[in-house]
Protein backbone atom coordinates (compact mmCIF):
# COMPACT_ATOMS: atom_id res chain seq x y z
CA UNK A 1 0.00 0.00 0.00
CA UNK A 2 1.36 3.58 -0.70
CA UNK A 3 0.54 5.27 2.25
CA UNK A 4 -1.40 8.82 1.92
CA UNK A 5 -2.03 9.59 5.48
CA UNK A 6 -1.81 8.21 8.72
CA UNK A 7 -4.05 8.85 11.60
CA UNK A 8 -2.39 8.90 15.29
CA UNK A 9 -4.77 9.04 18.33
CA UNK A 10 -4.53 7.91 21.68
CA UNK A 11 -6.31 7.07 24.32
CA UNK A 12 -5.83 7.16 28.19
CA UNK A 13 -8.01 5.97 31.60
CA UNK A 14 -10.04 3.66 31.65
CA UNK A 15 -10.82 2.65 27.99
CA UNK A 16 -14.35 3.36 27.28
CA UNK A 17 -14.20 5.89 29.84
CA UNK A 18 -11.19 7.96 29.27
CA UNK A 19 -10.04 10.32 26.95
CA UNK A 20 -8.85 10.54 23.27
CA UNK A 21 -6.68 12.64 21.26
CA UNK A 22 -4.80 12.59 18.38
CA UNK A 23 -1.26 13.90 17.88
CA UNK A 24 -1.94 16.61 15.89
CA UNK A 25 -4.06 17.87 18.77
CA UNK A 26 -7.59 18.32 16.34
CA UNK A 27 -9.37 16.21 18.24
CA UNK A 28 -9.65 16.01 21.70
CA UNK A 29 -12.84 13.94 23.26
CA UNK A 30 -13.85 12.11 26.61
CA UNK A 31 -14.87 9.34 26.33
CA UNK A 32 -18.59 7.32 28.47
CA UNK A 33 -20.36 4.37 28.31
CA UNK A 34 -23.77 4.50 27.21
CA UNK A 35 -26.50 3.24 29.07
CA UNK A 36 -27.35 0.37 26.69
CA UNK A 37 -23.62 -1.00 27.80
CA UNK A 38 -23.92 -0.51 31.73
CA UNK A 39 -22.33 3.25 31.51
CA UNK A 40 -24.44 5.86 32.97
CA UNK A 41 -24.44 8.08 29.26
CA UNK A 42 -21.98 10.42 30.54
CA UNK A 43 -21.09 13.97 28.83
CA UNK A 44 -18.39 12.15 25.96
CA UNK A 45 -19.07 10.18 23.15
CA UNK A 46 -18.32 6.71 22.46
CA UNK A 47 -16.27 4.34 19.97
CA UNK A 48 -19.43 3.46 18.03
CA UNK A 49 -20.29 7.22 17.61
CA UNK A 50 -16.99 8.17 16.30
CA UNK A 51 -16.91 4.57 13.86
CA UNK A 52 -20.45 5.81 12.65
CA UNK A 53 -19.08 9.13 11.76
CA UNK A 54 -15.92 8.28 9.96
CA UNK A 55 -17.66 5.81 8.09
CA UNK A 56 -20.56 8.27 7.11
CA UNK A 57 -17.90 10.82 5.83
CA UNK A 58 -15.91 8.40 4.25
CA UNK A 59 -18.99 6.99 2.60
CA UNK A 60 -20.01 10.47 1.41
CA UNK A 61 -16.68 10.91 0.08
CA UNK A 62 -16.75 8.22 -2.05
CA UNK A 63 -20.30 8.92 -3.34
CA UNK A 64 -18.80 12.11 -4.23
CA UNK A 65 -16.02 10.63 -6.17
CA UNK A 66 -17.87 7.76 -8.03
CA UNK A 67 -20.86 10.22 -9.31
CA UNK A 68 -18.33 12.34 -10.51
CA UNK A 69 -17.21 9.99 -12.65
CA UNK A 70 -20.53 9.07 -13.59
CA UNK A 71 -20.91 12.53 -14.07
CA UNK A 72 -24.20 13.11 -11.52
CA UNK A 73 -25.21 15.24 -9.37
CA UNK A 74 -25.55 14.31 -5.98
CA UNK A 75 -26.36 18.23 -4.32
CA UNK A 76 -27.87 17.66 -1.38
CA UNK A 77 -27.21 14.42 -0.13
CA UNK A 78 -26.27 13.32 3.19
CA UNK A 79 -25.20 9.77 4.86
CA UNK A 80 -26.51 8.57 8.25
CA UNK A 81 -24.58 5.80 10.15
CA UNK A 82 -26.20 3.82 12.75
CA UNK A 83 -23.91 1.80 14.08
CA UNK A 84 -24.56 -1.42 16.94
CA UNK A 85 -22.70 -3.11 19.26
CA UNK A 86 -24.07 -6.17 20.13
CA UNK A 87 -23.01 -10.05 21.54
CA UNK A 88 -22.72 -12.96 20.06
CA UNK A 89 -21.67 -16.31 20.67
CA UNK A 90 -17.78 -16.04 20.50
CA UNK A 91 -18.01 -12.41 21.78
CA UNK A 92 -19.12 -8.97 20.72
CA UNK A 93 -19.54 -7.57 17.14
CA UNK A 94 -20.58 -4.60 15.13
CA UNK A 95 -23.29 -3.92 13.14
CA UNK A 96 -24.06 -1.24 10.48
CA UNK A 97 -26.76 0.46 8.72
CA UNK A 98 -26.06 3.62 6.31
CA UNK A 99 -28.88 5.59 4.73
CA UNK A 100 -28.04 7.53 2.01
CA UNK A 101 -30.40 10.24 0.92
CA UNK A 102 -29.89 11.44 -2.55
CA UNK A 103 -33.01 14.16 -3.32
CA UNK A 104 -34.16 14.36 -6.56
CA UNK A 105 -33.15 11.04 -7.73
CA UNK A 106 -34.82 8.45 -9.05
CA UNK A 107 -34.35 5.09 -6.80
CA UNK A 108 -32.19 3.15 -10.01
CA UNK A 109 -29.93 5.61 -10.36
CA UNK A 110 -29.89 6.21 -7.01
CA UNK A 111 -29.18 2.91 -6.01
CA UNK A 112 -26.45 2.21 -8.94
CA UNK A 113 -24.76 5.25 -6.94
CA UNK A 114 -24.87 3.87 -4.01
CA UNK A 115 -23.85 0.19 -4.87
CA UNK A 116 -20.78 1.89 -6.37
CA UNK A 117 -20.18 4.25 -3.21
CA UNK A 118 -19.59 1.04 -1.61
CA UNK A 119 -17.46 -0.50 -3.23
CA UNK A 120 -15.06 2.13 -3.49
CA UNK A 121 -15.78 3.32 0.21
CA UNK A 122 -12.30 1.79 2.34
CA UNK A 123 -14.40 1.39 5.06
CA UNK A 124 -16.52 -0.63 3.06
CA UNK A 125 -13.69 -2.40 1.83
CA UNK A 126 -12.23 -3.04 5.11
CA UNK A 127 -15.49 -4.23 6.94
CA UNK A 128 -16.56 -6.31 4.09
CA UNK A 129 -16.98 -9.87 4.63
CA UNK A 130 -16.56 -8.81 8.56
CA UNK A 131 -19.46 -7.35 9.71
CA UNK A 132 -22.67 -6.97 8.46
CA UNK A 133 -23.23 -3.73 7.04
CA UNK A 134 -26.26 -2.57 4.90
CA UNK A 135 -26.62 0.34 2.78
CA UNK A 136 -30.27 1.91 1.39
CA UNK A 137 -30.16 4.28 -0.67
CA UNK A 138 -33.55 7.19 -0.46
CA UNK A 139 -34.57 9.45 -2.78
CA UNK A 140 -36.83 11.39 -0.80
């Protein structure tokens, strides 16, 4: 791989419930455990949120990419991430569903978009075939 950029965060405490960074000092979070996990949903955010919203940008970003080479138009369209954390047998996994709205669109040439989106997405790539991750694409 020819590497383009390299992310560096850390985190200190008590895992779930300590604090993050990254080295270039951009992002700075505490961290809490939601309710749903046995946290009391404390003031910072949590893995899953920040997975949800990398992936949603990322995914964005390469809807962007593959309907300009397709040469749409997607004004005006957002990604939402939900992302779950939930047990299983062997232990606990991750979960995702992304909605993509693209307004204005009809739901073909929506969803050819969309299909394409994710299989250029790297998150996409890298979860493939390791968690189950469904994409819908709305044209509302």
């Amino acid at each position: 791989m020819n590497v383009l950029y390299t992310a560096d965060a850390t985190v200190e405490g008590e895992g779930r419930t300590g604090k993050g960074s990254t080295s270039d000092d951009r992002l700075n979070v505490d961290l809490s455990v939601p309710k749903g996990l046995g946290g009391d949903d404390g003031p910072g955010t949590n893995p899953e949120q920040l997975f949800a919203v990398g992936y949603a940008a990322c995914f964005h970003g390469a809807l962007k990419k593959v309907a300009r080479e397709a040469k749409a138009s997607v004004e005006n369209s957002t990604v939402n991430a939900n992302v779950s954390l939930g047990r299983e047998e062997d232990g606990m996994a991750l979960a995702v569903e992304l909605t993509v709205n693209l307004p204005g669109k009809d739901q073909a040439e929506a969803q050819k978009l969309v299909d394409a989106a994710h299989q250029a997405c790297p998150y996409s790539r890298a979860t493939r075939g390791n968690i189950d991750v469904t994409v819908t694409a709305v044209t509302s």
